[in-house]
XYZ file of C-alpha atoms in Angstrom:
580
model
C -25.105 -22.063 1.729
C -27.602 -19.320 0.855
C -29.800 -19.483 -2.228
C -28.080 -16.378 -3.694
C -24.694 -18.017 -3.353
C -25.958 -21.349 -4.648
C -27.025 -19.723 -7.900
C -23.476 -18.539 -8.508
C -21.804 -21.651 -7.190
C -23.627 -23.866 -9.700
C -21.127 -22.610 -12.284
C -18.465 -24.712 -10.534
C -18.310 -28.297 -11.755
C -18.016 -31.284 -9.453
C -14.283 -31.793 -10.070
C -13.507 -28.190 -9.190
C -15.651 -28.338 -6.077
C -13.971 -31.565 -4.985
C -10.516 -30.051 -5.494
C -11.394 -26.947 -3.470
C -12.852 -29.028 -0.638
C -9.739 -31.200 -0.593
C -7.501 -28.122 -0.377
C -9.516 -26.831 2.586
C -9.285 -30.219 4.326
C -5.508 -30.177 3.863
C -5.356 -26.692 5.324
C -7.388 -27.795 8.344
C -4.701 -30.366 9.058
C -2.056 -27.723 8.379
C -3.638 -25.401 10.965
C -3.163 -28.108 13.575
C 0.451 -28.589 12.501
C 1.099 -24.831 12.714
C -0.252 -24.726 16.268
C 2.391 -27.241 17.319
C 5.325 -25.261 15.963
C 7.364 -23.276 18.452
C 8.166 -19.691 17.500
C 11.799 -20.647 16.896
C 10.655 -23.284 14.393
C 8.590 -20.634 12.628
C 11.718 -18.506 12.298
C 13.435 -21.413 10.545
C 10.437 -21.761 8.234
C 10.497 -18.053 7.332
C 14.175 -18.319 6.441
C 13.390 -21.183 4.074
C 10.649 -19.110 2.440
C 13.089 -16.208 2.089
C 15.666 -18.377 0.335
C 13.080 -19.556 -2.177
C 11.753 -16.035 -2.807
C 15.298 -14.807 -3.413
C 15.874 -17.640 -5.892
C 12.589 -16.787 -7.648
C 13.122 -13.019 -7.849
C 14.135 -12.887 -11.521
C 11.275 -15.039 -12.716
C 8.822 -13.217 -10.443
C 9.705 -9.706 -11.638
C 9.973 -10.632 -15.300
C 6.730 -12.631 -15.352
C 4.901 -9.727 -13.719
C 6.354 -7.154 -16.137
C 5.499 -9.309 -19.155
C 1.931 -9.837 -17.926
C 1.468 -6.057 -17.684
C 2.653 -5.469 -21.227
C 6.084 -4.022 -20.356
C 8.529 -5.459 -22.915
C 12.190 -6.148 -22.191
C 14.105 -2.899 -21.885
C 11.044 -0.833 -20.936
C 12.159 1.851 -18.435
C 9.363 1.012 -15.975
C 10.022 -2.717 -15.564
C 11.776 -1.859 -12.310
C 8.366 -1.306 -10.704
C 7.834 -5.057 -10.727
C 11.091 -5.684 -8.869
C 10.234 -3.258 -6.066
C 6.534 -4.071 -5.732
C 7.073 -7.842 -6.016
C 10.140 -9.680 -4.691
C 11.750 -6.649 -2.984
C 8.645 -5.991 -0.873
C 8.292 -9.673 -0.018
C 11.938 -10.108 0.987
C 11.732 -7.035 3.205
C 8.634 -8.369 4.932
C 10.209 -11.782 5.530
C 13.294 -10.153 7.040
C 11.192 -7.963 9.331
C 8.933 -10.791 10.499
C 11.972 -12.977 11.098
C 13.499 -10.297 13.331
C 10.275 -9.886 15.335
C 9.786 -13.625 15.803
C 13.438 -14.078 16.730
C 13.027 -11.595 19.576
C 9.954 -13.455 20.813
C 11.627 -16.864 20.478
C 14.562 -15.558 22.539
C 12.228 -14.450 25.309
C 12.563 -10.752 24.494
C 9.827 -8.227 23.856
C 8.796 -7.820 20.227
C 9.649 -4.107 20.511
C 12.994 -4.468 22.243
C 15.377 -1.738 20.990
C 12.479 0.000 19.195
C 11.742 3.533 20.446
C 8.244 4.162 21.746
C 7.063 7.596 22.866
C 4.050 9.907 22.885
C 2.245 11.408 19.902
C -0.347 14.217 19.814
C -3.845 13.703 21.175
C -3.076 11.143 23.880
C -1.580 8.713 21.377
C 1.466 6.478 21.549
C 3.947 6.378 18.679
C 6.287 3.553 17.640
C 9.332 4.665 15.654
C 9.124 1.759 13.235
C 11.550 2.827 10.474
C 14.485 2.673 9.966
C 15.487 -0.159 12.281
C 18.507 -1.588 10.420
C 21.868 -0.078 9.515
C 21.240 -0.772 5.822
C 17.954 1.142 5.796
C 19.503 4.003 7.767
C 22.138 4.337 5.044
C 20.318 3.584 1.784
C 17.072 5.287 2.783
C 18.549 8.076 4.875
C 16.121 10.941 5.241
C 13.104 8.629 5.381
C 11.477 7.774 8.698
C 8.284 5.983 9.636
C 6.053 5.990 12.698
C 3.052 3.906 13.721
C 0.501 5.785 15.812
C -1.767 3.793 18.074
C -5.358 4.670 18.862
C -5.846 7.370 21.535
C -5.653 6.107 25.089
C -3.257 3.215 24.462
C -0.174 3.749 26.620
C 3.448 2.894 25.729
C 3.340 0.153 28.318
C 0.242 -1.381 26.723
C 1.833 -1.178 23.282
C 4.854 -3.177 24.397
C 2.693 -5.675 26.278
C 0.502 -6.327 23.250
C 3.200 -6.437 20.583
C 3.571 -9.850 18.983
C -0.163 -10.539 18.529
C -0.741 -14.261 17.905
C 2.938 -15.122 18.303
C 2.544 -14.443 22.016
C 0.182 -17.465 22.109
C 1.568 -19.676 19.327
C -0.427 -22.778 20.227
C -3.783 -21.055 19.758
C -5.067 -21.562 16.227
C -6.886 -19.065 14.034
C -8.164 -21.874 11.824
C -8.372 -21.644 8.039
C -9.052 -18.369 6.256
C -9.668 -17.234 2.701
C -7.478 -14.574 1.093
C -8.936 -13.059 -2.065
C -5.786 -11.754 -3.687
C -5.327 -8.376 -5.322
C -4.935 -8.249 -9.080
C -2.708 -5.188 -9.426
C 0.441 -5.569 -7.261
C 2.084 -8.988 -7.143
C 3.348 -8.892 -3.554
C -0.054 -8.071 -2.036
C -1.455 -11.635 -1.939
C 1.785 -12.977 -0.443
C 1.988 -10.228 2.185
C -1.647 -10.826 3.114
C -1.019 -14.555 3.545
C 2.011 -13.861 5.758
C 0.020 -11.469 7.930
C -2.823 -13.947 8.364
C -0.345 -16.616 9.398
C 1.775 -14.527 11.775
C -0.687 -12.017 13.224
C -3.567 -14.476 13.633
C -2.099 -18.018 13.474
C -4.424 -18.542 10.509
C -3.453 -20.678 7.519
C -4.802 -19.527 4.163
C -6.484 -20.601 0.995
C -5.280 -17.954 -1.461
C -7.487 -17.404 -4.486
C -5.458 -15.358 -6.912
C -7.076 -12.736 -9.088
C -7.258 -13.929 -12.718
C -4.846 -11.128 -13.683
C -2.214 -12.965 -11.608
C -2.684 -16.438 -13.134
C 0.670 -16.327 -14.937
C 2.428 -15.817 -11.611
C 0.961 -18.890 -9.885
C 3.837 -21.276 -10.836
C 6.335 -18.714 -9.542
C 4.470 -18.345 -6.248
C 4.167 -22.103 -5.853
C 7.942 -22.372 -6.052
C 8.675 -19.306 -3.920
C 6.219 -20.355 -1.182
C 6.841 -24.117 -1.287
C 7.950 -24.114 2.352
C 4.448 -22.948 3.319
C 2.588 -25.140 0.836
C 4.241 -28.491 1.640
C 3.237 -28.615 5.351
C -0.304 -27.424 4.580
C -0.072 -23.775 5.699
C -1.053 -22.455 2.264
C -2.945 -23.525 -0.802
C -3.168 -21.437 -3.977
C -6.129 -21.728 -6.350
C -7.262 -19.949 -9.491
C -10.775 -18.947 -10.445
C -13.251 -16.184 -11.135
C -16.327 -14.916 -9.263
C -17.967 -18.351 -9.102
C -15.005 -19.832 -7.222
C -14.900 -16.785 -4.950
C -18.615 -17.104 -4.163
C -18.264 -20.789 -3.341
C -15.329 -20.178 -1.031
C -16.702 -17.172 0.845
C -19.743 -19.287 1.773
C -17.730 -22.390 2.699
C -18.496 -23.524 6.232
C -14.912 -24.640 6.913
C -13.374 -21.236 6.199
C -13.480 -19.046 9.278
C -12.411 -15.660 7.956
C -12.209 -13.689 4.703
C -9.644 -11.077 3.734
C -9.973 -9.178 0.473
C -7.935 -6.568 -1.351
C -10.131 -5.093 -4.037
C -13.046 -2.734 -4.563
C -15.905 -1.691 -2.317
C -18.320 -3.071 -4.917
C -16.764 -6.537 -4.633
C -16.801 -6.289 -0.840
C -20.509 -5.410 -0.842
C -21.260 -8.280 -3.233
C -19.562 -10.709 -0.841
C -21.260 -9.343 2.264
C -24.743 -8.511 0.941
C -25.013 -10.473 -2.324
C -25.529 -9.515 -5.952
C -29.211 -10.321 -6.310
C -32.275 -8.073 -6.176
C -32.613 -8.565 -2.402
C -29.141 -7.194 -1.595
C -30.387 -3.676 -0.780
C -33.070 -5.024 1.513
C -30.571 -7.239 3.361
C -28.308 -4.252 3.865
C -31.154 -2.084 5.106
C -32.188 -4.812 7.550
C -28.576 -5.591 8.491
C -28.822 -9.246 7.449
C -25.519 -9.931 5.684
C -25.112 -13.080 3.624
C -21.580 -13.464 4.935
C -21.724 -14.957 8.409
C -17.989 -14.917 9.144
C -15.599 -12.040 9.965
C -14.096 -10.104 7.057
C -11.200 -7.659 6.766
C -10.496 -5.629 3.662
C -8.284 -3.056 1.945
C -10.348 -1.251 -0.678
C -8.570 1.898 -1.788
C -10.076 5.334 -2.281
C -9.346 8.765 -3.754
C -5.988 9.898 -2.385
C -5.091 13.577 -1.968
C -1.737 15.217 -2.670
C -1.634 18.431 -0.633
C 0.967 20.895 -1.960
C 1.723 23.445 0.776
C 2.730 26.823 -0.697
C 6.210 28.133 0.050
C 9.234 29.632 -1.668
C 10.450 26.781 -3.875
C 13.414 26.791 -6.209
C 12.989 25.883 -9.859
C 14.609 22.528 -9.082
C 12.160 21.931 -6.224
C 9.217 22.563 -8.534
C 10.561 20.226 -11.221
C 11.353 17.470 -8.716
C 7.951 17.508 -7.011
C 6.043 17.810 -10.273
C 7.721 14.507 -11.215
C 6.955 13.226 -7.703
C 3.236 13.936 -8.192
C 3.275 12.378 -11.679
C 4.801 9.242 -10.144
C 2.084 9.007 -7.497
C -0.499 8.788 -10.283
C 1.301 6.966 -13.105
C 3.167 4.183 -11.304
C 1.591 0.902 -12.465
C -0.460 3.003 -14.907
C -2.557 4.307 -12.028
C -3.826 0.822 -11.186
C -3.031 1.288 -7.487
C -5.354 1.697 -4.525
C -2.878 4.272 -3.229
C -2.348 6.211 -6.452
C -2.597 9.955 -5.832
C -5.644 11.279 -7.671
C -6.446 14.798 -6.446
C -3.777 17.510 -6.122
C -4.899 20.226 -3.683
C -3.220 23.561 -4.482
C -3.468 27.035 -2.996
C -4.998 29.463 -5.457
C -3.043 32.175 -3.560
C 0.384 30.570 -4.068
C 2.645 32.905 -6.034
C 4.236 29.878 -7.747
C 0.960 28.134 -8.502
C 1.116 28.589 -12.280
C 4.797 27.639 -12.404
C 4.035 24.413 -10.557
C 1.069 23.628 -12.815
C 3.225 24.121 -15.904
C 5.878 21.783 -14.496
C 3.210 19.226 -13.563
C 1.744 19.214 -17.068
C 5.213 18.681 -18.488
C 6.162 15.892 -16.055
C 2.820 14.153 -16.473
C 3.091 14.240 -20.267
C 6.736 13.187 -20.606
C 6.628 10.061 -18.416
C 7.046 6.869 -20.480
C 3.870 5.520 -22.035
C 2.629 2.083 -21.019
C -0.527 -0.008 -21.375
C -3.548 0.689 -19.225
C -3.709 -3.044 -18.659
C -6.056 -3.589 -15.713
C -9.510 -4.943 -16.651
C -12.059 -2.162 -16.942
C -9.472 0.627 -17.125
C -10.502 1.684 -20.632
C -14.123 2.190 -19.571
C -13.006 4.170 -16.518
C -10.871 6.397 -18.736
C -13.887 6.945 -20.971
C -15.976 7.765 -17.915
C -13.417 10.362 -16.812
C -13.500 11.857 -20.308
C -17.287 12.145 -20.101
C -17.064 13.608 -16.597
C -14.531 16.211 -17.751
C -14.634 16.756 -21.529
C -12.139 19.657 -21.269
C -9.449 17.544 -19.577
C -5.977 17.501 -21.103
C -5.523 14.246 -23.055
C -1.782 13.614 -22.803
C -1.056 10.399 -24.691
C -2.364 7.529 -22.573
C -3.440 9.710 -19.621
C -5.795 12.499 -18.575
C -5.089 15.637 -16.522
C -8.150 17.389 -15.101
C -7.753 20.959 -13.866
C -10.947 22.000 -12.126
C -11.894 25.551 -13.071
C -13.959 27.907 -10.966
C -17.140 27.000 -12.871
C -16.603 23.217 -12.793
C -17.683 20.661 -10.235
C -15.057 18.410 -8.670
C -17.531 15.839 -7.275
C -16.847 13.094 -9.838
C -13.080 13.493 -9.494
C -13.259 13.450 -5.705
C -15.683 10.545 -5.277
C -14.715 8.161 -8.111
C -11.605 6.027 -7.768
C -10.766 5.863 -11.477
C -8.000 3.262 -10.941
C -6.477 4.487 -14.197
C -4.113 7.301 -15.309
C -6.451 10.178 -14.387
C -5.024 13.012 -12.261
C -6.971 16.067 -11.113
C -6.137 19.446 -9.595
C -8.433 21.404 -7.273
C -7.736 24.641 -5.444
C -8.549 26.119 -2.043
C -7.830 29.548 -0.585
C -5.065 30.592 1.748
C -1.394 30.398 2.557
C 0.479 29.007 5.544
C -1.592 27.477 8.334
C -4.823 28.763 6.807
C -4.186 26.745 3.653
C -3.014 23.602 5.464
C -6.110 23.538 7.669
C -8.404 24.170 4.693
C -6.721 21.479 2.588
C -6.961 18.914 5.399
C -10.636 19.722 5.881
C -11.213 19.418 2.127
C -9.473 16.019 2.006
C -11.413 14.739 5.005
C -14.824 15.935 3.865
C -14.786 15.873 0.063
C -12.681 12.875 -0.976
C -13.963 9.297 -0.954
C -12.042 6.845 1.217
C -9.547 6.975 4.065
C -6.548 4.943 2.908
C -3.701 7.352 2.155
C -2.856 11.064 1.992
C 0.303 12.819 0.774
C 1.690 16.251 1.704
C 4.556 18.194 0.115
C 6.074 21.007 2.183
C 9.447 22.737 2.074
C 11.619 22.762 5.239
C 11.355 26.518 5.844
C 7.561 26.496 5.684
C 7.351 23.440 7.925
C 9.577 25.133 10.508
C 7.456 28.302 10.334
C 4.244 26.352 10.938
C 5.749 24.485 13.883
C 3.220 22.600 15.973
C 0.421 23.759 13.669
C 1.643 21.380 10.999
C 1.662 18.460 13.445
C -1.907 19.351 14.468
C -2.906 19.278 10.809
C -1.368 15.830 10.299
C -3.186 14.621 13.400
C -6.463 15.911 11.958
C -6.049 13.956 8.685
C -8.273 10.893 8.885
C -6.192 8.537 6.760
C -4.548 5.232 7.602
C -1.290 6.100 5.856
C 0.137 9.623 5.623
C 3.292 10.624 3.753
C 5.095 13.935 4.218
C 7.482 14.694 1.332
C 7.102 11.090 0.250
C 4.485 8.922 -1.403
C 2.368 6.635 0.768
C 3.550 3.718 -1.393
C 6.770 4.009 0.643
C 4.627 3.069 3.632
C 3.197 0.126 1.713
C 6.679 -1.183 0.882
C 7.978 -0.724 4.468
C 6.986 -3.872 6.376
C 7.370 -2.501 9.903
C 4.737 0.123 9.126
C 1.064 -0.734 8.817
C -1.155 -0.683 5.771
C -4.880 -0.145 5.905
C -7.612 2.479 6.282
C -8.175 4.888 9.121
C -10.279 3.020 11.725
C -14.049 3.192 11.460
C -15.013 1.023 8.498
C -17.890 -1.412 9.019
C -19.696 -3.928 6.847
C -22.515 -1.378 6.531
C -20.182 1.458 5.528
C -16.847 -0.069 4.600
C -15.144 2.968 3.042
C -11.501 2.064 2.410
C -11.742 -1.175 4.344
C -11.445 -2.815 7.746
C -8.253 -3.722 9.611
C -4.554 -3.510 8.766
C -1.890 -5.725 7.183
C 1.941 -5.742 6.904
C 2.630 -4.575 10.505
C 5.714 -6.776 10.937
C 6.184 -5.539 14.512
C 2.780 -7.154 15.172
C 1.290 -4.137 16.948
C -2.218 -4.074 18.398
C -4.583 -1.089 18.312
C -3.127 0.658 15.263
C -4.637 3.951 14.078
C -2.256 5.077 11.289
C 1.285 5.077 9.937
C 3.197 8.223 8.996
C 6.137 8.388 6.571
C 8.404 11.426 6.415
C 10.916 11.936 3.622
C 13.436 14.483 2.371
C 12.052 17.466 0.463
C 15.123 17.520 -1.776
C 17.186 14.669 -3.275
C 20.957 14.359 -3.128
C 23.019 16.520 -3.639
C 20.469 19.284 -2.991
C 19.749 17.610 0.350
C 23.157 18.703 1.653
C 22.609 20.858 4.752
C 24.354 23.931 3.333
C 22.201 23.958 0.153
C 18.856 25.817 -0.005
C 18.429 26.137 3.739
C 18.803 22.502 4.696
C 16.120 19.955 5.414
C 16.408 16.193 5.776
C 19.661 14.794 4.420
C 19.525 11.793 2.079
C 22.057 10.028 -0.123
C 19.289 9.176 -2.621
C 19.277 11.184 -5.828
C 16.042 10.926 -7.808
C 14.406 7.822 -6.252
C 14.260 4.756 -8.531
C 10.489 4.533 -8.172
C 10.040 7.883 -9.953
C 8.535 7.250 -13.385
C 11.033 9.785 -14.743
C 14.154 8.067 -13.316
C 16.344 7.174 -16.301
C 18.047 4.290 -14.487
C 15.036 3.294 -12.362
C 14.716 -0.206 -13.836
C 18.371 -1.086 -13.275
C 18.476 0.442 -9.781
C 15.257 -1.294 -8.685
C 16.604 -4.635 -9.876
C 19.935 -3.953 -8.192
C 18.348 -3.052 -4.868
C 16.294 -6.247 -4.972
C 19.389 -8.330 -5.692
C 21.185 -6.651 -2.795
C 18.207 -7.374 -0.542
C 18.354 -11.002 -1.661
C 22.110 -11.608 -1.486
C 23.704 -8.819 0.551
C 26.447 -8.410 -2.069
C 28.319 -5.171 -1.348
C 29.931 -5.137 -4.799
C 26.472 -5.331 -6.360
C 25.261 -2.504 -4.132
C 28.113 -0.183 -5.130
C 27.301 -0.731 -8.800
C 23.634 -0.006 -8.097
C 24.408 3.215 -6.236
C 26.525 4.427 -9.133
C 23.603 3.748 -11.462
C 21.316 5.669 -9.088
C 23.491 8.757 -9.415
C 22.684 8.796 -13.144
C 18.897 8.760 -12.553
């Protein structure tokens, strides 16, 4: 243990240190047990975990909502159903399907379409893969693009990752859990176990302490045989564990500042270590660290309903979870030459202001809001949120390089229409905005058809790990067969939005990015004979919109359907969705 780490670790008393060491010893034995399980036995284990998660869904969602200050009856409590148990159940189902194929001697990508993507890439059509998703989420599709040069044959050969060699162990790893979204720590643990054959010590963020009893019940089938241990603690516990000689790998979801503290230390010598490339952390680390996400609005001829819908769409990208999301949209990129520019801005101000108020609950959010107010004293203060419209004489640097992680949304403008605008907006996002995690684009069907291959070239040029067209990249997060992580290139010296990917339930190797495509218009305006067509969907206003009147009930209903498969329950939920 280094002297810098020792200074922090002294805050841990002997009893706590003994308990942590005992948990790691138990996991070491669990890693050996895991290596002796056949893939078919792992499928049985995943089904047991699923049953317990389904039984815990109510307590999970309600505990999370209460901890975030959302009282019973609050219209946004549905967020905790979708981002907690719903996401976890979907991941368990997808992993179970992949492992079942492998256990049966089939390829992990059997019946999954694989073809070519631009720039010498291979593309896996990873969503939808089930009849239920094709119906309920009609109009939404998802692709995983592999790094250039990887052939379709190589993709199929490599799919399955560690489950192709189940008896090889990845040892014991540390997962430093996220504090904002309750499914993230669980999904990270599952990925460590299934992609790398690595059992995990999960240290939950203190914001998640109330959820620990729920997770212990939901994940009992992993805890009892020694594949998982869950511990609480602050920075001192984290420092002790990252330096522990028996932990072979670290995965963190958090901030770049925390990552740098782990890798280089917090003391006065940290800068020198970094300059000399002498990291304190001697073991491999992967990370998801967020960034400043763009929302590129491509000019076209939109109806009044289109403008209202996508103004609410943009407001959702920022205000979901009060902006405490690594993937929250922060910078809207508009064309200053768009004839409907002012109409869209008016609708955006209205949608942003009328969304239900909620606490800015994440630690440090108040100071970040104050910082944004100092950065932009002329910003619109709309209740509990800020809207920054960058004028011609203002500088956008603070907005574009500071992840506020709070309800702060900004608007910047670039010149052009059509392909000229798209190319300029992509260049702006690539060169001006901090981070490479997720980018969103909104484009009407007629304009997309007119651009043709030029639009695909623009998407290819975006250097982001998750891209959403007429959707929010959070849809990619919640879709387990897609991947979640930054565009490749992060290093310990310059980590950016992180290193590596998670989720990835098809267990693909060599991932570059995932791309989600959604319908420009909701039902019934998605009908092919209305407004010139586009992607058809049966979804009216999606339940994750912060302006959806029945979003809480629909989100809960969809989670219950995912858990039980009750058709009667689903019909009731769909009827509620029509009133959104």
